[in-house]
Short mmCIF file of C-alpha atoms in Angstrom, two decimals:
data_model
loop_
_atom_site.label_atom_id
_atom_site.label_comp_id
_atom_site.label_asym_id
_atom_site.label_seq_id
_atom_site.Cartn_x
_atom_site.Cartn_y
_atom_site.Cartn_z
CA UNK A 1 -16.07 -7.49 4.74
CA UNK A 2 -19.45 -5.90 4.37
CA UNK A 3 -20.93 -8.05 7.09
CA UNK A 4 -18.47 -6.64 9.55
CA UNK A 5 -19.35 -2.87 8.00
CA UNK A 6 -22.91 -3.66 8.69
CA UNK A 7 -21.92 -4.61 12.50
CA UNK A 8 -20.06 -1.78 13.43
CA UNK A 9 -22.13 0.46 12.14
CA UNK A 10 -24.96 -1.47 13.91
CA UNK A 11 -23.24 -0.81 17.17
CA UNK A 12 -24.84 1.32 19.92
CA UNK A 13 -21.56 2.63 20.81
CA UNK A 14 -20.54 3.45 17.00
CA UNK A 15 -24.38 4.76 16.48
CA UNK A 16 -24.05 7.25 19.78
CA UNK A 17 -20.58 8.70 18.83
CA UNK A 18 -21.84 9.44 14.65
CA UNK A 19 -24.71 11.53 16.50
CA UNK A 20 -23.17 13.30 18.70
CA UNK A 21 -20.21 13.99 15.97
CA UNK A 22 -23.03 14.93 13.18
CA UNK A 23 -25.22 17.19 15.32
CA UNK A 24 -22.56 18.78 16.54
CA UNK A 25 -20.75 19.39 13.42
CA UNK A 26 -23.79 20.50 11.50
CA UNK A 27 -24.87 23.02 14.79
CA UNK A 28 -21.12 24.72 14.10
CA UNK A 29 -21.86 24.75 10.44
CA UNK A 30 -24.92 26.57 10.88
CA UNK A 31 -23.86 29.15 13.61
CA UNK A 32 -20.67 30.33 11.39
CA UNK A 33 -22.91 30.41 8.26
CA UNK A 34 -25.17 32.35 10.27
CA UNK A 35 -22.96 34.84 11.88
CA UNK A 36 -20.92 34.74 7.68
CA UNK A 37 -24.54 36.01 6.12
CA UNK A 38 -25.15 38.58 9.20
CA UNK A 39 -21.63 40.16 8.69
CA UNK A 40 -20.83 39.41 12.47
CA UNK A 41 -17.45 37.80 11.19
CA UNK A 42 -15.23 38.77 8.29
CA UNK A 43 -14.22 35.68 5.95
CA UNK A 44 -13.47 37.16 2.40
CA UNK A 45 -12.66 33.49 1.04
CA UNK A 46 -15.43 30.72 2.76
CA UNK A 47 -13.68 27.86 2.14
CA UNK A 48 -12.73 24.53 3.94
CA UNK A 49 -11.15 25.93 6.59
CA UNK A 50 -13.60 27.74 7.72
CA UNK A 51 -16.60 25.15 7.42
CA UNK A 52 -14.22 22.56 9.17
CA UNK A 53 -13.02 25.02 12.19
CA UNK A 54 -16.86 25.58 12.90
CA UNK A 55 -17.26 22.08 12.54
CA UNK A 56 -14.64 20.99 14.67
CA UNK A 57 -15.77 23.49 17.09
CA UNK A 58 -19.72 21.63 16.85
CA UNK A 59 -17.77 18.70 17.87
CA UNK A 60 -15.92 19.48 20.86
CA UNK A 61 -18.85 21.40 22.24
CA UNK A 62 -21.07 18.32 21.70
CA UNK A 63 -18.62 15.83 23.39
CA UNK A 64 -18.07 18.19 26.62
CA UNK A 65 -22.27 18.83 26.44
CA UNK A 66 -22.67 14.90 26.32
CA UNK A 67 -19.88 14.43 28.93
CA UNK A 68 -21.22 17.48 30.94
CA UNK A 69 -24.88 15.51 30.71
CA UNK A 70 -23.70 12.34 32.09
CA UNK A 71 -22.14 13.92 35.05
CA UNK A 72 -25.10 16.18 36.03
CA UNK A 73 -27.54 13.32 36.14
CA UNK A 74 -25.52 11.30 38.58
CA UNK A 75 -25.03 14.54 40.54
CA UNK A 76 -28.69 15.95 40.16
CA UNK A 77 -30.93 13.33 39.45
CA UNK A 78 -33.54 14.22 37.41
CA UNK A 79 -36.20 12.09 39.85
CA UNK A 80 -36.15 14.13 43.21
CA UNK A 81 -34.14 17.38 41.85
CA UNK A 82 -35.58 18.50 38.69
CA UNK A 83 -35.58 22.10 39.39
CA UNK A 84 -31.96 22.71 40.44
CA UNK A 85 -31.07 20.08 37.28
CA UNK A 86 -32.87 22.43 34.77
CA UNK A 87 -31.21 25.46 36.12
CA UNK A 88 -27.65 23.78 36.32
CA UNK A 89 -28.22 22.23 33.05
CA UNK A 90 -28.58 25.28 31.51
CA UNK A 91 -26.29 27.45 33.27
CA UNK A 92 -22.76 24.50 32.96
CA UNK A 93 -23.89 24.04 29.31
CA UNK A 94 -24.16 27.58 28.68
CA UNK A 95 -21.08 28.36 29.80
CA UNK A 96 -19.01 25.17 28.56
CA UNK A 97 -20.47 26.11 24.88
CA UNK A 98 -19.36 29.89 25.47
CA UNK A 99 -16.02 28.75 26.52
CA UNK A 100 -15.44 26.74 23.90
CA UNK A 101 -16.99 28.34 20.80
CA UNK A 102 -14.73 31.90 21.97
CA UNK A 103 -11.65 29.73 22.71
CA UNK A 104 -12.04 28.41 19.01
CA UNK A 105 -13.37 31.03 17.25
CA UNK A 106 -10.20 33.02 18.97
CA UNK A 107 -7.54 30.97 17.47
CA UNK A 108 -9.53 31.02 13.86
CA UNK A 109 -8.97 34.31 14.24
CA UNK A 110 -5.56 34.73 15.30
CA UNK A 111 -4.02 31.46 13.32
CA UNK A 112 -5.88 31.61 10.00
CA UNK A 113 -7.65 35.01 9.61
CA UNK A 114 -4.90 36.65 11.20
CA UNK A 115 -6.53 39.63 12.47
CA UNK A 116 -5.59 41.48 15.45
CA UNK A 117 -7.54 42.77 18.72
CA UNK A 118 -10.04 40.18 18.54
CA UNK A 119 -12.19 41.32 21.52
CA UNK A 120 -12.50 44.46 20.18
CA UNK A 121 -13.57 43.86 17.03
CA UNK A 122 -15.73 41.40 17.77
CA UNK A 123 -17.57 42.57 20.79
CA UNK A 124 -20.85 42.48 19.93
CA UNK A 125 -20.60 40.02 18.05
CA UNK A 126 -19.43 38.07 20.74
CA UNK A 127 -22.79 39.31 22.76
CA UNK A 128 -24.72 38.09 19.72
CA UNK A 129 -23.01 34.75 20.10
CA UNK A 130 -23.67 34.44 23.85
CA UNK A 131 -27.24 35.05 23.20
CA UNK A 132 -27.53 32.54 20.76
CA UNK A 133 -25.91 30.04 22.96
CA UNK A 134 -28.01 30.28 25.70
CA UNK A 135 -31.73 29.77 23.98
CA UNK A 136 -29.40 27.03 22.10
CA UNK A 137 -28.93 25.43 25.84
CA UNK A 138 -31.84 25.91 27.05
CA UNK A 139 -33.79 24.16 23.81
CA UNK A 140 -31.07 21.68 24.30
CA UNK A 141 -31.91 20.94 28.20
CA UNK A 142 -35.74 21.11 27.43
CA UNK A 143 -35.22 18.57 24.87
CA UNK A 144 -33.09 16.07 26.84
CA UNK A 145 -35.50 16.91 29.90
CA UNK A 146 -38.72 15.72 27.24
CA UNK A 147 -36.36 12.98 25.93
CA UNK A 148 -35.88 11.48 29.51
CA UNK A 149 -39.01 11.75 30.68
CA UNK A 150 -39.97 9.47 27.97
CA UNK A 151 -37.61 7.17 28.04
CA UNK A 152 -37.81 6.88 32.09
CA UNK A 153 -41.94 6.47 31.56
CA UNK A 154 -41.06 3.67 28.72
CA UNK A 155 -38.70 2.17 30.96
CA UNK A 156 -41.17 2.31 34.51
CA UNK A 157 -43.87 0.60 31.85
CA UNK A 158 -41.57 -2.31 30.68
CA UNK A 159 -40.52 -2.91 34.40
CA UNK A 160 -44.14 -2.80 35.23
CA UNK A 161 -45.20 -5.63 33.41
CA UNK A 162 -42.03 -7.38 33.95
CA UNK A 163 -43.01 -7.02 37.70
CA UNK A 164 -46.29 -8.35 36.74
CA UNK A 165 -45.15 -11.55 34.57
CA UNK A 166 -42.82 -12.58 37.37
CA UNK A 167 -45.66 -12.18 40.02
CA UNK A 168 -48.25 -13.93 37.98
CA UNK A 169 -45.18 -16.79 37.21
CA UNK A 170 -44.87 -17.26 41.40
CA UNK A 171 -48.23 -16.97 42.35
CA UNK A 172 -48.86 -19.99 39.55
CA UNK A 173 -46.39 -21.62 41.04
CA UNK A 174 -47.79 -21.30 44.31
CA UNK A 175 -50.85 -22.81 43.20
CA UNK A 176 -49.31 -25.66 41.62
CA UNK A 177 -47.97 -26.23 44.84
CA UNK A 178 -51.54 -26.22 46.95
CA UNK A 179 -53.03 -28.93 43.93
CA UNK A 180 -49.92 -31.14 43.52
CA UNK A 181 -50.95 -34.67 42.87
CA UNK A 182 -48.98 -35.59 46.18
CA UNK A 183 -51.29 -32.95 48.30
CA UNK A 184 -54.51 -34.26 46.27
CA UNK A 185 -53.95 -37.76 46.98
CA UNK A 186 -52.97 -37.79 50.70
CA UNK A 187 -56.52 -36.15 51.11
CA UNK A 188 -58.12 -38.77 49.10
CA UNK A 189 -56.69 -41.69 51.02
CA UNK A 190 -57.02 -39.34 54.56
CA UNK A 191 -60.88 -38.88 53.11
CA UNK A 192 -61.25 -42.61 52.45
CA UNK A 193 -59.99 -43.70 56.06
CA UNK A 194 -62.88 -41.12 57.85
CA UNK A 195 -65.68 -42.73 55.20
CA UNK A 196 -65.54 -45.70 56.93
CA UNK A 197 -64.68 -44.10 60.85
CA UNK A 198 -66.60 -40.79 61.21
CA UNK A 199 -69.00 -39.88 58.11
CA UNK A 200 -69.65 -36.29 60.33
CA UNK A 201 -66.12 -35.77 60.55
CA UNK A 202 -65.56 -37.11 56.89
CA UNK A 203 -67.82 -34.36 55.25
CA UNK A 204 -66.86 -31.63 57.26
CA UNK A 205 -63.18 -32.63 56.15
CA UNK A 206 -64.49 -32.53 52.57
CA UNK A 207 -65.87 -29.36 53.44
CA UNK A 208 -62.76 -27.67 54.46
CA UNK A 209 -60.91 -28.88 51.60
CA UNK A 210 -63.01 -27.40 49.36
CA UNK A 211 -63.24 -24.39 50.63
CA UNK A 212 -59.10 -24.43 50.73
CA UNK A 213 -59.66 -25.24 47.26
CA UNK A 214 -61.80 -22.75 46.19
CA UNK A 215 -59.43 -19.84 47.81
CA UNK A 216 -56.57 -21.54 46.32
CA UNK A 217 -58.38 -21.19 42.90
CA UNK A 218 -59.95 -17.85 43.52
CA UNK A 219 -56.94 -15.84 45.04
CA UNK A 220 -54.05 -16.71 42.64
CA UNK A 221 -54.41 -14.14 40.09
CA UNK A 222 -53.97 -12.06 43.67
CA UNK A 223 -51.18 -9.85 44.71
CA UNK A 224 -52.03 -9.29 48.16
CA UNK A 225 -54.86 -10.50 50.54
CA UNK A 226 -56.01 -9.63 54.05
CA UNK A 227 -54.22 -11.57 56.63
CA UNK A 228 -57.42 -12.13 58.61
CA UNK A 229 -58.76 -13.93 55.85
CA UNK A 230 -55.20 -15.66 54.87
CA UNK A 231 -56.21 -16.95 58.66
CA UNK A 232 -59.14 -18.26 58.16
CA UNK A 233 -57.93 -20.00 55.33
CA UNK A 234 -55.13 -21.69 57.45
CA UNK A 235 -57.60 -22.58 60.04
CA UNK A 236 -59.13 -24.83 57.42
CA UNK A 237 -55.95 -26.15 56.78
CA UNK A 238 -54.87 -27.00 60.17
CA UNK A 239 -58.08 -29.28 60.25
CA UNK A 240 -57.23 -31.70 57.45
CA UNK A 241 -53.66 -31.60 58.99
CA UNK A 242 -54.68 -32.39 62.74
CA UNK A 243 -57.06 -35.26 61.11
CA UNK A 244 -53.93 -36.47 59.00
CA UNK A 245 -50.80 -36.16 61.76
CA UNK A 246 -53.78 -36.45 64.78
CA UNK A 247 -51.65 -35.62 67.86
CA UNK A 248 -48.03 -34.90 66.21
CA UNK A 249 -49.01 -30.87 65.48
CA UNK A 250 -48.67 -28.32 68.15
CA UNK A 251 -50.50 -25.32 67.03
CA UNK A 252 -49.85 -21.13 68.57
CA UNK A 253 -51.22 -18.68 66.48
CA UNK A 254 -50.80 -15.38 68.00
CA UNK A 255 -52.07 -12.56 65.75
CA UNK A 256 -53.32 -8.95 67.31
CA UNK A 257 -56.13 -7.63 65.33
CA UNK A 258 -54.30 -4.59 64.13
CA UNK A 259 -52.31 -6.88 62.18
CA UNK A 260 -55.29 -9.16 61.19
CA UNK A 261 -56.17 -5.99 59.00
CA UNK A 262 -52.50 -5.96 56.97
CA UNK A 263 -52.11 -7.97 53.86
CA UNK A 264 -49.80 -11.07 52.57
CA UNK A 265 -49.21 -12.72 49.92
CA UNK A 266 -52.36 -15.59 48.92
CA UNK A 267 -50.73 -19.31 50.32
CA UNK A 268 -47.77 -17.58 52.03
CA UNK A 269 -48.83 -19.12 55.31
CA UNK A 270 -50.22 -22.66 53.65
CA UNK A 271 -46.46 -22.76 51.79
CA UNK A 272 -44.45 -22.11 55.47
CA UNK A 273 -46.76 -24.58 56.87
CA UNK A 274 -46.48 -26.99 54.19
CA UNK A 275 -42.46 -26.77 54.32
CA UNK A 276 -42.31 -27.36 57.68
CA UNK A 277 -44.46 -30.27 57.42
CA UNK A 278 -42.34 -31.67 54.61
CA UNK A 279 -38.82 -31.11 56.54
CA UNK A 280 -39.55 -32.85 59.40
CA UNK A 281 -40.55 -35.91 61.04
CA UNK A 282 -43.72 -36.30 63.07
CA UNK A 283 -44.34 -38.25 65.71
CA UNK A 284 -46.59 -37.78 69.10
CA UNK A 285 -43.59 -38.81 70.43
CA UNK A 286 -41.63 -35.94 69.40
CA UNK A 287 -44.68 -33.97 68.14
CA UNK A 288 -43.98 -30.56 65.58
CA UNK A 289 -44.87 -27.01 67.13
CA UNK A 290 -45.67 -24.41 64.92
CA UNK A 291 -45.31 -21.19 66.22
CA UNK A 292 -47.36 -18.05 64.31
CA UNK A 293 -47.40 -14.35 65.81
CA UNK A 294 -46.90 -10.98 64.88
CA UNK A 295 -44.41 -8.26 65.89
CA UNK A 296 -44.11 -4.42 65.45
CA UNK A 297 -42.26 -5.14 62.03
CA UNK A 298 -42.82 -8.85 61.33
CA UNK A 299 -45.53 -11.73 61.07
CA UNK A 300 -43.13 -14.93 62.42
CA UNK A 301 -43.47 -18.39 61.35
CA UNK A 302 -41.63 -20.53 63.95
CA UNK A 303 -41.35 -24.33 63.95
CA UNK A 304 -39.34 -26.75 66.07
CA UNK A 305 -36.56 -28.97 64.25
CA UNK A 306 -36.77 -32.65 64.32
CA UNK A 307 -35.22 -35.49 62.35
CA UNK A 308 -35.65 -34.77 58.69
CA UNK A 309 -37.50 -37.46 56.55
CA UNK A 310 -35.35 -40.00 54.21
CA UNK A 311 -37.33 -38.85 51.01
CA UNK A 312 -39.11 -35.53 50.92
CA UNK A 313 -41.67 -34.73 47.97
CA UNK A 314 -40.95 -30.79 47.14
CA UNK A 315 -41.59 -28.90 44.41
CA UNK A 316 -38.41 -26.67 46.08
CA UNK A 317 -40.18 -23.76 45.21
CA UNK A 318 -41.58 -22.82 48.71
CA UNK A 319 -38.99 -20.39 50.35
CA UNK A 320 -37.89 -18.99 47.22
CA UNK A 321 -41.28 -18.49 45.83
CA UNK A 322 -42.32 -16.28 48.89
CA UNK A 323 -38.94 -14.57 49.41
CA UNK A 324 -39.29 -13.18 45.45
CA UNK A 325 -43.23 -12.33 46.26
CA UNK A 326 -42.04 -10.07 48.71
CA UNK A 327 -39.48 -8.88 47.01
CA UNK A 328 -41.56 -7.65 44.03
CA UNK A 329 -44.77 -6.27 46.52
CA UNK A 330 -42.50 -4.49 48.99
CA UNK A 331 -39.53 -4.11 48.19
CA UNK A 332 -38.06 -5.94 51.54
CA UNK A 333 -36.26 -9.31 52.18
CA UNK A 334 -37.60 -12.12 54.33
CA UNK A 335 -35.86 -13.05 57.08
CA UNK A 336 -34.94 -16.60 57.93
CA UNK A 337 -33.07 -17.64 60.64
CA UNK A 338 -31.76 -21.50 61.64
CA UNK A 339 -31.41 -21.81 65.12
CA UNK A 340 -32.44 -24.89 67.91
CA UNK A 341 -35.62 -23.72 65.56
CA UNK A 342 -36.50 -22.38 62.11
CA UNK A 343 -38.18 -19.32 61.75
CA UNK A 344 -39.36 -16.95 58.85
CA UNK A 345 -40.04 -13.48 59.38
CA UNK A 346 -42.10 -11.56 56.76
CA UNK A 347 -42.08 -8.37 56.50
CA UNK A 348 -45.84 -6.89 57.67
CA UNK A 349 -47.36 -5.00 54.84
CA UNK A 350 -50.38 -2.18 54.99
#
């Protein structure tokens, strides 16, 4: 029995109703106590009645404030239209609290007190009240306004290092991709072959591999890196892949130099390249053509479809690893479209 005590009172929704029901009671309490000790209101016998009318009172006031609240931030966000959410904060909850408080403080009068021409007799007390209320809605909005702003900076923070974990958890991925065993060993053996045909064309394929290596290793803790040198990178690339596949790779890069200067994601282009590689058979026969240009909106990675391969070594993190990069840098979607060919379009990025 005391366990499930402990969990409902534990519960957000339990916890958020007891605060708005005890501030609001307690701000009644203290306004009828306040106008009782300045004479404002005539109660010869305090007594339950009257502590639990102004009580009640709190409570309804803080429930259609609360309510009131909710509504006004869908309507006037606080993000673009702070100014005209202050003022209409103030001004609804200023006048809901009026209503209210004079509706009950009314039938207190004419129900319990039983005392006649209420607006009369009360009048300025009733301009007393008013005042009160407002500088009571305005320190309320001020407060919520502080109380928000917090919570929406606390909130930007956590998603900011969320943002970061899950970039730094694709990006590793990414690299595990580029030094796979699988990738690692088909150079070896490629490497071993040229020892014994071409020593010049053996070291300079040593060459390129390490300096794909050392990008690989340098640019991963990267979010974003010039496509010109993303480029040059792939050009490196394309060498140990044209010594590999020889005369099964046709190659169109088409990049305008206004684009060179945007940025990409590190391996984006080694990763489309890679996939393209891995999902389809190569033959000089039938060579592959791999198509890479930019548009007004778009760098496009194009490749022609043949037969797919019996057994394909993936890590099945390439497409989805650079459509959630995106995401998380800019906000927009890669495209990618199956036709008589496959092609990715990613979103160009300043």
């Amino acid at each position: 029995m005391q366990e499930i005590y402990q969990r409902i009172l534990n519960h957000n929704g339990v916890k958020k109703h007891f605060l708005i029901s005890f501030l609001g009671a307690l701000l009644g309490i203290l306004i009828y106590y306040y106008l009782l000790v300045n004479g404002e209101i005539v109660d010869e016998n305090v007594s339950f009645r009257g502590i639990s009318a102004a009580a009640i009172c709190g409570v309804l006031v803080s429930y259609f404030s609360f309510a009131l609240t909710l509504k006004l931030d869908r309507l006037l966000p606080w993000k673009n239209q702070m100014p005209n959410r202050l003022a209409a904060g103030i001004i609804s909850h200023f006048i809901t609290a009026l209503l209210i408080t004079i509706s009950c403080f009314y039938a207190y009068n004419n129900y319990i007190l039983i005392q006649s021409d209420f607006f009369n007799a009360y009048r300025q007390t009733l301009i007393k009240l008013s005042i009160l209320l407002f500088i009571i809605s305005i320190l309320f909005t001020l407060v919520y306004f502080a109380l928000y702003s917090y919570y929406s900076f606390a909130r930007l923070q956590i998603e900011t290092v969320r943002q970061e974990r899950s970039q730094i958890e694709l990006q590793l991925k990414a690299l595990k991709s580029q030094i796979s065993p699988h990738f690692l060993f088909n150079n070896l053996n490629t490497i071993s072959s040229l020892i014994f045909e071409d020593v010049p064309k053996a070291e300079i394929y040593i060459r390129r591999l390490a300096t794909i290596y050392q990008f690989t290793l340098s640019s991963y803790h990267e979010k974003l890196v010039p496509l010109s040198k993303e480029l040059e990178i792939l050009t490196s690339y394309q060498y140990l892949l044209d010594i590999r596949f020889k005369n099964k790779i046709n190659w169109v890069i088409n990049i305008s130099e206004e684009h060179g200067q945007s940025n990409i994601p590190p391996l984006t282009l080694q990763m489309l390249v890679e996939n393209a590689i891995k999902h389809n058979e190569l033959s000089s026969d039938n060579p592959l053509t791999i198509m890479i240009k930019s548009t007004d909106k778009y760098l496009c990675v194009e490749n022609t479809l043949t037969n797919t391969p019996k057994k394909i070594e993936s890590f099945n993190i390439g497409l989805s690893n650079i459509k959630d990069r995106y995401k998380l840098l800019s906000n927009q979607d890669v495209i990618i479209d199956r036709g008589t060919d496959f092609s990715v379009k990613l979103p160009i990025m300043a």
